[in-house]
XYZ file of C-alpha atoms in Angstrom:
758
model
C 79.687 -29.720 -32.880
C 83.368 -31.553 -32.400
C 83.228 -35.256 -33.016
C 84.424 -37.174 -29.747
C 86.505 -40.030 -30.511
C 88.754 -42.620 -28.441
C 91.529 -40.346 -29.221
C 90.032 -37.188 -27.614
C 88.752 -38.991 -24.821
C 92.101 -40.439 -24.072
C 93.801 -37.159 -24.049
C 91.053 -36.174 -21.320
C 91.572 -39.215 -19.341
C 87.747 -40.264 -19.818
C 87.196 -43.710 -19.946
C 84.389 -45.233 -22.569
C 81.992 -46.090 -19.861
C 82.717 -42.686 -18.040
C 81.822 -41.098 -21.534
C 78.272 -42.862 -21.749
C 77.654 -42.034 -18.188
C 78.183 -38.231 -19.213
C 76.067 -38.686 -22.147
C 73.340 -39.991 -19.542
C 73.894 -37.182 -17.026
C 73.760 -34.598 -19.989
C 70.820 -36.141 -22.398
C 72.912 -35.576 -25.200
C 76.570 -35.664 -26.655
C 78.699 -33.159 -25.113
C 80.649 -30.444 -26.913
C 84.533 -30.204 -26.305
C 84.225 -27.539 -23.762
C 81.810 -29.596 -21.687
C 84.326 -32.797 -22.171
C 87.093 -30.774 -20.719
C 84.678 -29.641 -17.604
C 84.021 -33.283 -17.050
C 87.653 -34.212 -17.593
C 88.986 -32.188 -14.669
C 86.141 -32.526 -12.441
C 85.871 -36.153 -12.886
C 89.673 -36.637 -12.306
C 90.862 -38.356 -9.347
C 92.539 -35.319 -8.189
C 89.166 -33.614 -8.006
C 86.414 -36.279 -7.403
C 88.207 -38.971 -5.182
C 86.347 -41.459 -7.184
C 88.457 -44.431 -6.038
C 88.756 -43.520 -2.646
C 85.681 -41.868 -1.382
C 83.819 -45.030 -0.644
C 86.775 -45.444 2.077
C 86.954 -41.965 3.258
C 83.365 -41.959 4.190
C 84.411 -44.474 7.060
C 86.800 -42.052 8.820
C 85.438 -40.197 11.893
C 84.813 -36.544 11.124
C 82.767 -35.318 14.141
C 83.516 -34.354 17.837
C 82.839 -31.860 20.582
C 85.471 -29.385 18.720
C 84.611 -29.668 15.328
C 83.019 -26.822 13.693
C 83.665 -27.566 9.971
C 84.465 -31.127 8.865
C 85.146 -32.378 5.311
C 83.783 -31.004 2.246
C 84.593 -27.251 2.886
C 87.837 -25.688 1.772
C 89.334 -26.289 5.384
C 88.269 -27.985 8.329
C 87.811 -25.772 11.830
C 87.920 -26.855 15.471
C 86.904 -24.626 18.465
C 89.819 -23.674 20.543
C 87.810 -21.020 22.874
C 86.939 -17.648 23.462
C 85.012 -17.998 20.054
C 87.809 -18.797 17.937
C 88.749 -21.603 15.750
C 91.759 -23.435 14.226
C 91.429 -23.714 10.560
C 93.669 -26.023 8.839
C 94.089 -28.479 6.206
C 96.971 -30.484 3.986
C 97.342 -30.525 0.415
C 99.623 -32.421 -2.058
C 101.564 -30.802 -5.134
C 103.278 -33.861 -5.785
C 103.178 -34.314 -9.567
C 103.785 -30.709 -10.562
C 106.880 -30.748 -7.916
C 108.539 -33.523 -10.167
C 108.145 -31.945 -13.301
C 108.972 -28.219 -12.127
C 110.060 -28.439 -8.383
C 110.436 -24.841 -7.705
C 107.023 -23.814 -8.826
C 105.310 -26.935 -8.020
C 106.083 -26.470 -4.363
C 105.442 -22.541 -4.556
C 102.150 -23.133 -5.970
C 101.418 -25.924 -3.209
C 101.991 -23.256 -0.658
C 99.992 -20.781 -2.447
C 97.011 -22.979 -2.985
C 96.916 -24.492 0.537
C 97.127 -20.797 1.960
C 94.281 -19.894 -0.008
C 92.209 -22.710 1.296
C 92.668 -21.330 4.851
C 91.860 -17.513 4.260
C 88.959 -18.518 1.927
C 87.257 -19.479 5.244
C 87.843 -16.252 6.610
C 90.936 -17.297 8.519
C 94.237 -15.707 9.109
C 96.962 -18.165 7.973
C 99.584 -17.973 10.970
C 101.659 -21.295 10.249
C 102.882 -23.814 7.429
C 104.380 -27.154 7.716
C 105.581 -29.456 5.172
C 105.654 -33.290 4.690
C 108.506 -33.867 1.938
C 109.639 -37.069 0.653
C 112.515 -37.448 -2.011
C 114.763 -40.357 -3.492
C 118.228 -40.828 -2.323
C 120.563 -37.410 -1.890
C 123.490 -39.502 -3.301
C 121.774 -38.970 -6.855
C 121.853 -35.773 -8.715
C 118.118 -36.032 -9.603
C 117.010 -36.239 -5.937
C 119.372 -33.062 -5.071
C 118.013 -30.917 -7.846
C 114.583 -31.876 -6.782
C 115.153 -31.250 -2.992
C 116.793 -28.220 -3.784
C 113.965 -26.678 -5.791
C 111.355 -27.744 -3.656
C 112.940 -26.364 -0.408
C 113.546 -22.965 -2.376
C 109.871 -22.996 -3.730
C 108.447 -23.216 -0.284
C 110.776 -20.742 1.090
C 110.203 -18.501 -1.807
C 106.518 -18.399 -1.703
C 106.258 -18.468 2.298
C 108.457 -16.025 3.073
C 107.485 -13.648 0.422
C 103.748 -13.600 1.783
C 105.069 -13.356 5.363
C 103.668 -16.673 6.902
C 106.001 -18.476 8.699
C 107.093 -22.351 7.813
C 107.552 -23.813 11.550
C 108.110 -27.452 10.866
C 107.381 -30.632 9.332
C 109.232 -33.649 8.165
C 111.489 -34.618 5.338
C 112.251 -38.185 4.353
C 114.633 -39.475 1.707
C 114.268 -43.179 0.290
C 114.740 -44.208 -3.302
C 111.128 -45.425 -3.494
C 110.447 -41.477 -4.032
C 113.084 -41.082 -6.612
C 110.713 -40.617 -9.559
C 107.735 -39.336 -7.365
C 108.653 -36.547 -4.817
C 105.847 -35.925 -2.452
C 105.184 -32.391 -1.487
C 102.381 -31.944 1.074
C 101.942 -28.915 2.804
C 99.760 -27.996 6.055
C 98.452 -24.288 6.342
C 97.150 -23.052 10.122
C 94.987 -20.127 10.639
C 92.720 -18.595 13.374
C 89.322 -17.348 12.701
C 86.486 -16.052 14.864
C 83.579 -18.852 14.772
C 81.304 -16.121 13.702
C 83.289 -15.072 10.790
C 83.714 -18.448 8.859
C 82.527 -18.409 5.379
C 81.860 -21.410 3.305
C 82.235 -21.899 -0.523
C 78.475 -21.880 -1.411
C 76.687 -19.721 -3.916
C 73.086 -18.651 -2.808
C 70.658 -15.929 -3.774
C 69.102 -15.852 -7.220
C 70.320 -12.635 -8.804
C 73.559 -12.229 -6.526
C 76.406 -11.046 -8.625
C 79.542 -13.749 -9.215
C 82.802 -11.643 -9.088
C 86.022 -12.886 -10.173
C 88.987 -11.549 -7.995
C 92.849 -11.629 -8.316
C 95.421 -12.208 -10.857
C 94.510 -12.669 -14.542
C 94.095 -15.827 -16.383
C 96.668 -17.450 -18.429
C 97.283 -20.769 -20.100
C 99.390 -21.987 -17.483
C 98.075 -25.248 -15.526
C 95.506 -26.307 -17.981
C 94.771 -29.899 -17.605
C 96.744 -29.690 -14.345
C 94.194 -31.801 -12.151
C 94.060 -34.480 -15.146
C 98.200 -34.524 -14.962
C 97.981 -35.249 -11.444
C 95.622 -38.124 -11.548
C 98.014 -40.191 -14.107
C 101.431 -42.364 -13.839
C 104.621 -40.768 -15.140
C 106.518 -41.982 -17.684
C 109.473 -41.246 -19.963
C 107.265 -38.185 -21.403
C 106.616 -36.588 -18.208
C 108.631 -33.711 -18.800
C 106.402 -32.551 -21.622
C 103.804 -32.010 -19.197
C 105.543 -28.759 -17.859
C 102.887 -26.273 -19.327
C 100.483 -28.155 -17.065
C 102.273 -26.730 -14.121
C 101.166 -23.318 -12.786
C 103.494 -20.234 -11.921
C 102.947 -18.478 -8.633
C 103.481 -14.785 -7.436
C 103.389 -14.663 -3.703
C 103.179 -10.940 -3.666
C 99.895 -11.154 -5.604
C 98.637 -13.542 -3.004
C 99.432 -11.259 -0.074
C 97.207 -8.637 -1.689
C 94.707 -11.017 -2.385
C 94.735 -12.374 1.239
C 94.621 -9.007 2.961
C 91.625 -7.917 0.585
C 89.714 -11.172 1.019
C 89.643 -11.176 4.789
C 88.895 -7.212 4.704
C 86.173 -7.682 2.262
C 84.627 -10.897 4.375
C 84.366 -8.621 7.189
C 81.816 -6.181 5.537
C 79.461 -9.236 5.516
C 78.639 -8.454 1.765
C 80.251 -11.808 0.694
C 77.802 -14.640 0.532
C 80.507 -17.661 -0.778
C 83.951 -17.804 -1.764
C 85.996 -20.163 -3.141
C 89.800 -20.516 -4.468
C 90.164 -21.270 -8.187
C 92.752 -23.955 -7.352
C 92.711 -27.464 -8.955
C 90.287 -27.343 -12.108
C 90.346 -23.511 -11.622
C 87.230 -21.723 -12.958
C 85.319 -24.964 -13.563
C 85.804 -26.428 -10.074
C 85.062 -22.956 -8.141
C 81.942 -22.430 -10.182
C 80.261 -25.807 -10.449
C 81.350 -26.609 -6.672
C 79.710 -23.137 -5.211
C 76.512 -23.798 -7.147
C 76.388 -27.369 -6.297
C 76.951 -26.636 -2.417
C 74.403 -24.181 -2.778
C 71.771 -25.890 -4.656
C 71.642 -23.285 -7.122
C 72.671 -22.523 -10.791
C 75.297 -20.070 -12.200
C 75.733 -18.340 -15.451
C 79.039 -16.897 -16.143
C 80.335 -14.976 -19.542
C 83.997 -15.988 -19.964
C 84.507 -12.680 -22.037
C 84.835 -10.738 -18.610
C 87.525 -12.655 -17.075
C 90.734 -10.694 -16.757
C 92.957 -12.554 -19.190
C 96.782 -11.747 -19.489
C 97.204 -13.739 -22.805
C 95.449 -13.200 -26.144
C 93.132 -15.233 -27.961
C 92.269 -17.243 -24.976
C 89.218 -19.754 -26.043
C 86.687 -20.428 -23.462
C 88.118 -24.087 -23.288
C 91.335 -22.559 -21.918
C 89.663 -19.962 -19.735
C 87.477 -22.613 -17.997
C 90.450 -25.226 -17.276
C 93.400 -22.732 -16.654
C 94.698 -23.302 -13.181
C 96.630 -19.883 -13.008
C 97.192 -18.995 -9.442
C 95.896 -16.279 -6.816
C 92.277 -16.184 -7.957
C 89.061 -16.469 -6.216
C 85.432 -16.380 -6.978
C 82.779 -14.319 -4.726
C 79.206 -14.309 -4.834
C 78.182 -11.148 -3.381
C 75.164 -9.586 -1.727
C 73.147 -7.846 -4.546
C 73.275 -4.136 -4.155
C 76.650 -4.321 -2.382
C 78.822 -4.498 -5.593
C 80.368 -1.162 -5.111
C 81.325 -1.908 -1.451
C 83.275 -4.999 -2.688
C 84.605 -3.317 -5.629
C 86.399 -0.610 -3.481
C 88.142 -3.035 -1.017
C 89.717 -4.607 -3.925
C 90.360 -1.336 -5.563
C 92.193 -0.430 -2.713
C 94.381 -3.391 -2.932
C 95.272 -2.903 -6.436
C 93.394 -6.001 -7.524
C 90.843 -6.926 -10.308
C 87.438 -7.286 -9.259
C 85.071 -8.105 -12.157
C 81.539 -9.263 -12.325
C 81.612 -12.301 -14.599
C 78.064 -13.681 -13.990
C 75.319 -14.081 -11.477
C 73.455 -16.815 -9.399
C 70.416 -18.249 -10.812
C 67.488 -20.671 -10.562
C 67.861 -24.215 -11.344
C 71.244 -26.076 -10.748
C 72.902 -25.650 -14.018
C 76.300 -24.176 -14.610
C 75.900 -22.186 -17.985
C 78.840 -20.582 -19.576
C 78.578 -17.820 -22.439
C 81.411 -16.274 -24.730
C 80.436 -12.707 -25.775
C 76.506 -13.629 -24.649
C 76.618 -16.834 -26.895
C 75.788 -20.154 -24.610
C 78.857 -22.451 -25.259
C 78.281 -24.714 -22.274
C 75.482 -26.064 -20.190
C 75.892 -28.516 -17.733
C 74.267 -29.658 -14.558
C 76.317 -28.792 -11.671
C 75.641 -32.181 -9.480
C 76.752 -34.040 -12.721
C 80.240 -32.381 -12.243
C 80.499 -32.893 -8.661
C 78.125 -34.974 -6.618
C 77.164 -37.551 -9.395
C 81.102 -38.047 -10.635
C 81.764 -41.953 -10.648
C 82.414 -43.356 -7.056
C 84.370 -46.700 -7.710
C 84.398 -49.887 -5.457
C 87.622 -50.769 -7.111
C 88.831 -54.424 -6.640
C 91.064 -55.040 -3.845
C 93.806 -57.823 -3.446
C 96.477 -58.158 -0.932
C 99.778 -58.094 -2.802
C 101.334 -61.412 -3.468
C 104.611 -60.445 -1.802
C 102.947 -59.074 1.361
C 103.491 -61.841 3.848
C 106.993 -62.515 2.498
C 108.231 -59.105 3.243
C 106.689 -59.342 6.707
C 109.300 -62.171 7.510
C 112.553 -61.340 9.264
C 115.423 -63.431 10.460
C 117.927 -61.733 12.281
C 120.363 -64.723 11.863
C 120.069 -64.221 8.220
C 121.440 -60.583 8.155
C 125.061 -61.736 9.443
C 127.245 -60.219 12.162
C 125.519 -57.476 14.176
C 127.679 -54.348 13.474
C 128.950 -52.123 16.874
C 126.490 -50.208 18.468
C 129.044 -47.330 18.617
C 129.548 -47.678 14.453
C 125.856 -47.984 14.105
C 125.207 -44.901 16.033
C 127.234 -42.499 14.384
C 126.118 -43.998 10.672
C 122.379 -43.556 11.791
C 123.058 -39.812 13.001
C 124.127 -39.056 9.328
C 121.258 -40.873 7.607
C 119.391 -38.142 5.651
C 116.178 -38.871 7.177
C 117.410 -38.778 10.750
C 119.743 -35.961 10.255
C 119.210 -32.384 11.169
C 117.301 -30.537 8.102
C 118.585 -27.263 8.962
C 119.957 -26.954 5.262
C 116.039 -26.433 4.565
C 114.885 -24.834 7.547
C 117.565 -21.988 7.113
C 115.591 -21.296 4.061
C 112.370 -20.725 5.792
C 111.368 -17.737 7.687
C 109.982 -19.313 10.878
C 109.517 -16.251 12.999
C 107.641 -13.836 11.068
C 104.422 -13.047 12.594
C 105.899 -13.439 16.387
C 103.768 -16.341 17.052
C 106.410 -19.233 16.783
C 107.251 -20.506 20.156
C 108.506 -23.932 19.223
C 110.767 -23.566 16.039
C 111.452 -26.457 13.340
C 113.262 -29.128 14.402
C 111.253 -29.852 17.774
C 108.926 -32.567 18.196
C 106.008 -30.316 17.342
C 105.768 -26.798 16.042
C 104.168 -24.512 18.571
C 102.281 -21.106 17.647
C 100.832 -18.821 19.897
C 97.156 -17.760 19.773
C 97.507 -13.860 19.976
C 95.054 -12.407 22.632
C 94.834 -15.438 24.694
C 96.880 -17.571 27.035
C 96.806 -20.288 24.638
C 98.961 -22.035 21.998
C 98.631 -24.434 19.167
C 101.127 -27.580 18.720
C 101.052 -28.980 15.154
C 102.961 -31.959 13.503
C 102.926 -33.851 10.461
C 104.147 -37.665 10.502
C 104.174 -40.642 8.461
C 106.108 -43.782 7.710
C 106.153 -45.353 4.339
C 108.332 -47.989 5.105
C 106.108 -49.003 7.907
C 103.110 -48.916 5.382
C 104.692 -51.067 2.963
C 105.044 -53.840 5.365
C 101.509 -53.431 6.751
C 99.379 -50.607 5.627
C 96.839 -51.003 8.409
C 99.467 -51.022 10.888
C 101.644 -48.228 9.353
C 98.733 -45.809 9.078
C 98.004 -46.240 12.792
C 101.343 -45.667 13.780
C 101.410 -42.343 11.643
C 98.230 -40.936 13.375
C 99.853 -42.235 16.769
C 103.169 -40.270 15.888
C 101.604 -37.259 14.922
C 99.645 -37.080 18.117
C 102.278 -38.156 20.337
C 104.626 -35.399 19.050
C 101.763 -32.791 19.661
C 101.398 -34.302 23.355
C 105.117 -34.001 23.726
C 104.725 -30.270 23.425
C 102.126 -30.123 25.784
C 99.313 -29.994 23.276
C 96.081 -31.924 23.719
C 94.989 -33.126 20.051
C 91.755 -32.200 19.040
C 91.528 -32.590 15.180
C 93.529 -34.207 12.423
C 93.868 -33.776 8.606
C 95.084 -36.421 6.109
C 97.065 -36.714 2.715
C 97.008 -39.994 1.277
C 99.749 -40.428 -0.981
C 99.697 -43.846 -3.053
C 100.252 -45.594 -6.563
C 97.833 -46.388 -9.228
C 94.247 -47.419 -7.832
C 93.351 -49.356 -10.977
C 95.986 -52.049 -9.577
C 93.962 -54.248 -6.845
C 97.177 -54.356 -4.525
C 97.621 -50.531 -4.562
C 93.746 -50.290 -3.832
C 94.161 -52.928 -1.041
C 96.663 -50.829 0.407
C 94.626 -47.704 0.334
C 91.505 -49.561 1.862
C 93.743 -50.853 4.821
C 95.365 -47.579 5.385
C 91.943 -45.687 5.689
C 90.904 -48.441 8.287
C 94.041 -47.862 10.271
C 93.681 -44.035 10.276
C 90.214 -44.330 11.246
C 90.821 -46.844 14.346
C 93.417 -44.485 15.650
C 91.999 -41.283 15.203
C 88.772 -42.708 17.149
C 90.831 -43.892 19.896
C 92.747 -40.802 19.866
C 90.166 -38.425 19.681
C 91.438 -36.667 16.844
C 88.469 -36.554 14.300
C 89.598 -35.679 10.475
C 88.352 -32.601 9.667
C 89.430 -32.695 5.844
C 92.539 -33.608 3.710
C 93.598 -34.348 0.472
C 94.146 -37.845 -1.769
C 97.007 -38.007 -4.050
C 97.134 -41.296 -6.389
C 98.994 -42.379 -9.563
C 102.255 -41.713 -7.464
C 103.969 -44.158 -10.065
C 106.769 -43.843 -12.484
C 106.912 -46.343 -15.415
C 104.725 -48.827 -13.433
C 106.806 -48.676 -10.026
C 104.962 -47.129 -7.191
C 105.891 -45.335 -4.203
C 105.675 -46.744 -0.677
C 102.356 -46.033 0.603
C 102.332 -42.878 2.200
C 99.611 -41.419 4.479
C 100.644 -38.361 6.401
C 98.743 -37.280 9.239
C 98.542 -33.754 10.583
C 97.695 -33.328 13.850
C 96.766 -30.053 15.887
C 96.682 -29.940 19.597
C 95.807 -27.157 22.189
C 97.790 -25.987 25.006
C 95.476 -23.529 27.619
C 98.639 -22.166 28.865
C 101.493 -21.170 26.090
C 103.966 -20.876 28.444
C 103.963 -24.527 29.673
C 105.599 -25.256 26.240
C 108.103 -27.975 26.298
C 110.647 -28.786 23.693
C 113.170 -31.937 23.511
C 116.233 -30.311 24.541
C 117.506 -31.280 27.950
C 117.626 -28.188 30.362
C 119.121 -28.864 33.619
C 122.340 -30.376 34.732
C 121.785 -33.606 36.730
C 118.031 -34.095 35.813
C 116.908 -37.418 35.903
C 115.930 -39.114 32.600
C 112.733 -41.196 32.354
C 111.603 -43.316 29.895
C 107.736 -43.764 29.550
C 106.583 -46.600 27.578
C 108.356 -50.113 26.795
C 111.643 -50.802 24.944
C 110.724 -53.836 23.326
C 113.343 -53.696 20.742
C 111.291 -54.025 17.705
C 113.615 -53.870 14.595
C 111.001 -54.526 11.685
C 110.867 -51.741 9.103
C 113.497 -49.906 11.274
C 116.215 -47.177 10.008
C 118.662 -49.627 11.698
C 117.492 -52.469 9.208
C 117.766 -50.259 6.052
C 121.022 -48.503 6.753
C 123.260 -50.979 8.269
C 121.469 -54.168 6.402
C 120.003 -52.733 3.393
C 116.594 -54.516 4.323
C 113.248 -53.519 4.476
C 111.376 -56.372 6.160
C 109.276 -57.529 9.223
C 106.344 -56.566 10.766
C 105.994 -52.706 12.186
C 106.120 -52.089 15.630
C 102.761 -53.271 17.743
C 100.390 -50.459 18.864
C 98.208 -50.525 21.554
C 95.758 -47.755 21.142
C 94.708 -47.798 24.556
C 98.171 -47.507 25.935
C 99.026 -44.923 23.334
C 96.055 -42.906 24.492
C 96.984 -43.344 27.997
C 100.509 -42.424 27.369
C 99.344 -39.231 25.599
C 97.093 -38.388 28.476
C 99.783 -38.874 30.894
C 102.305 -36.804 29.381
C 100.048 -33.763 28.696
C 98.942 -33.796 32.005
C 102.853 -33.819 33.464
C 103.312 -30.954 31.221
C 100.364 -29.184 32.274
C 101.256 -29.770 36.123
C 104.767 -28.289 35.457
C 106.345 -31.546 36.062
C 108.526 -32.345 33.086
C 111.341 -30.219 31.644
C 111.870 -31.870 28.288
C 110.105 -34.339 26.201
C 110.774 -36.045 23.045
C 109.018 -38.721 21.032
C 110.797 -42.053 20.219
C 110.802 -42.602 16.388
C 113.444 -43.265 13.503
C 116.597 -44.765 15.077
C 115.257 -45.431 18.549
C 116.071 -44.860 22.093
C 119.782 -43.906 21.333
C 119.098 -41.533 18.384
C 116.100 -39.956 20.670
C 118.735 -39.483 23.672
C 121.215 -37.912 21.326
C 118.692 -35.410 19.693
C 117.675 -34.389 23.473
C 121.525 -32.994 24.074
C 121.544 -31.317 20.873
C 121.491 -27.494 21.486
C 121.103 -24.739 18.645
C 124.712 -24.234 18.444
C 125.207 -25.818 15.158
C 121.800 -24.308 13.763
C 123.394 -20.895 14.559
C 126.558 -21.597 13.103
C 128.628 -22.367 16.169
C 131.933 -23.893 16.505
C 133.483 -26.941 18.340
C 131.983 -25.770 21.569
C 128.549 -26.114 20.272
C 126.026 -29.014 21.560
C 124.053 -29.276 24.771
C 124.065 -31.064 28.100
C 125.176 -34.592 27.717
C 123.459 -37.846 28.919
C 124.380 -40.930 30.725
C 121.797 -43.718 30.602
C 121.393 -47.673 31.046
C 119.260 -48.627 28.222
C 116.743 -51.203 29.260
C 116.671 -54.460 27.284
C 113.081 -56.143 27.319
C 113.478 -58.767 24.782
C 115.838 -61.400 23.585
C 117.310 -60.668 20.269
C 120.221 -62.816 20.373
C 123.365 -61.344 18.880
C 121.263 -58.120 17.908
C 119.847 -57.712 21.575
C 122.044 -54.411 22.097
C 121.344 -52.790 18.786
C 117.648 -53.757 18.920
C 117.393 -52.185 22.701
C 119.499 -48.973 21.373
C 117.890 -48.825 17.737
C 114.301 -50.439 17.668
C 111.501 -48.366 16.869
C 108.874 -49.698 19.406
C 105.960 -47.357 19.500
C 104.239 -45.469 22.366
C 107.766 -44.107 24.254
C 108.872 -40.904 25.203
C 111.886 -39.753 26.827
C 111.455 -37.043 29.567
C 113.819 -35.157 31.844
C 112.407 -34.087 35.063
C 113.680 -32.238 38.253
C 114.879 -34.571 40.915
C 112.173 -32.978 43.195
C 109.229 -33.829 40.925
C 110.530 -37.750 40.043
C 108.188 -39.339 42.716
C 105.213 -37.557 41.414
C 105.871 -38.487 37.913
C 106.413 -41.892 38.613
C 103.188 -42.016 40.780
C 101.024 -40.532 37.961
C 102.610 -43.021 35.427
C 101.543 -45.888 37.800
C 97.762 -44.427 38.118
C 97.743 -44.246 34.455
C 98.935 -47.624 33.770
C 102.217 -46.623 31.896
C 105.263 -48.247 32.138
C 107.947 -45.721 33.515
C 111.357 -46.037 34.438
C 114.377 -43.805 35.405
C 117.218 -44.667 33.069
C 119.880 -41.947 33.570
C 120.607 -38.370 34.133
C 121.292 -35.333 32.119
C 125.114 -34.182 32.558
C 128.505 -33.452 31.134
C 129.685 -33.272 27.514
C 129.227 -37.019 26.506
C 126.380 -39.215 25.308
C 127.331 -42.553 27.026
C 124.928 -45.284 26.854
C 125.133 -48.792 28.267
C 123.178 -52.039 27.685
C 123.419 -54.838 30.478
C 126.051 -52.831 32.037
C 128.535 -52.414 29.210
C 129.485 -49.296 27.393
C 127.517 -49.601 23.843
C 127.726 -45.798 22.838
C 130.323 -42.927 24.219
C 130.303 -40.059 22.157
C 131.047 -36.267 22.520
C 127.899 -34.407 22.076
C 129.861 -31.828 20.200
C 131.020 -34.724 17.717
C 127.828 -36.373 17.444
C 125.857 -33.089 16.710
C 128.279 -32.126 14.030
C 127.723 -35.505 12.324
C 123.870 -34.778 12.436
C 123.741 -31.238 11.685
C 126.161 -31.291 8.755
C 125.000 -34.559 7.127
C 122.470 -33.304 4.518
C 124.599 -29.923 3.789
C 127.588 -31.850 3.143
C 125.643 -34.138 0.468
C 124.062 -30.821 -1.021
C 127.754 -29.336 -1.241
C 128.182 -31.558 -4.307
C 128.453 -29.871 -7.825
C 125.070 -29.539 -9.103
C 124.564 -31.902 -12.096
C 127.378 -34.390 -10.395
C 127.385 -37.972 -11.588
C 124.801 -40.090 -9.503
């Protein structure tokens, strides 16, 4: 037996007290293979050992919830016996080390989580964070990640329909790549990742196993340092064409009824799928790695069990129907090999050529992984960064200059440089395309559609993680509502630094409380998600960045609303108050290089009323366009409502849609900054809508009945964006000029020569 010393433990990410617990659970010293199994299954990435106590406080049930957390993906009822199956996952660390493959395999992994449930994937969204595009490193990572997302999604034939992309130097050493996938399944067809039936055969299907991705889960549970580039072998290599075959074969074989349980071999690979399926089903499993298809010679059990090679699945099949299953996979030219069987008891037994090489209790690897109540301490700097004195910022810049600067900020500017690399129409389900408030996809065979949005604001969460997390939920749900969708479920991706630091753990705890409170208030239960911790490089953590994905339902897909103004002369109405809150705003960061203040206030009751109101107005056909106010405030929101599809299509100087003339209300006195606060403040719970003149009275009456502030602030028309504050012209710009600045800002930065000096 190999002697387990401190060096071996360090290499496996196992702490001395954890090793003592492993010995207690095993009743003996583990061998090196068994230690490897514990290493990946007890990693933060797989076990959620730091966050699990907090995640249990989230709301996970509701009238539409069919499957909550604990399975490969969550599911909600959308009527007619159908379910929306969705989940978000991260591939942050691999995307820093190898941007293309890190992002591509992240897409592949989340797709497998969806079709493993028996659902056909119909849409992808992504939430991405990068450093400043003024640096060569950020441009290289951005370019690689976008290419990886497009390369995988386009090849497999699943549209990438939306998402969000944020740039901030806090993500320079740790980009975030969070991917959401949505699928549709008949409720009766949903299948789970549990092994059952003693004697039932266990099948390995899909691609051959190689040495790529070994200890990928462990790598994703550690900080980065100057040696991170050496971890490149821990990044998997994806093959979307293999995944397409695997998806079709799995969906077909699941319809036969011969499959008892199925699970993707994702993080922790063969180890995770065998132990988790056995643990969920309360049974044991015996496998022989000799039978696992391998693409490299001389692989040992340790490598086979820990490999994270892509496009592989584990199936438990009803005994006696083996030939039926094998025939389906043979039809799709895929490997389907029996590697073991379900056994009595609750142990995972691994053999090599018939010899037992590992014997571990399933629950020891899964349910009995450590759960830490880590110390939490509010950061010493938290109160200080929440202080904001506008008088200390110097002179207030002109509104016109600020408007044009903000349009060109990478976080606000059009993401067409990325979206043009994604196929967003394949499958013919897409109604609202990338760049809209929310993506909208039709549910074929019904009158319904689903609206999906992913949102998060790390800057707000840095200033106040509780408030920032609530704002993330509210914005994602509000975007869905702006398309006409009633929010019915949510998924979250929690991106944070090192949880062993009490101040980071405090951020995590506060953010989870915020998510829970907002989800309860907005009737959007959490059906699953992902936690990505240790997002630090050389001790510097990212902004705390919880990302929320919200799914909403439209009973009538033809009622879908987008942000663009539709009719000349249509009144423009602001729903909500324009309080001019500047804390944590893009205005402060861009014009004053300051991240400070309190995030915008959020009254969850008023937010819920606003969302219910806009969904009702859209359902009743009273709204022509709707757009949530977020980054850049009311001025940027109004400008985006004027932008047409001309620049996205590569049109020339006549690009741009209908203009707008508006008087922006000032509801708070910010002294010399009052005009900029009114225009660029990022107060929550605001929506800009345009309505036909004949519907204005009905809209105002409905808003009053709902208790939602509403006022007509302008009209659609002309070719200019003309905004006044207190009767004085503040912004006056040609729509075509403003859209040109907004549409080309990112591609202008990306035109810089590869590897150019930072």
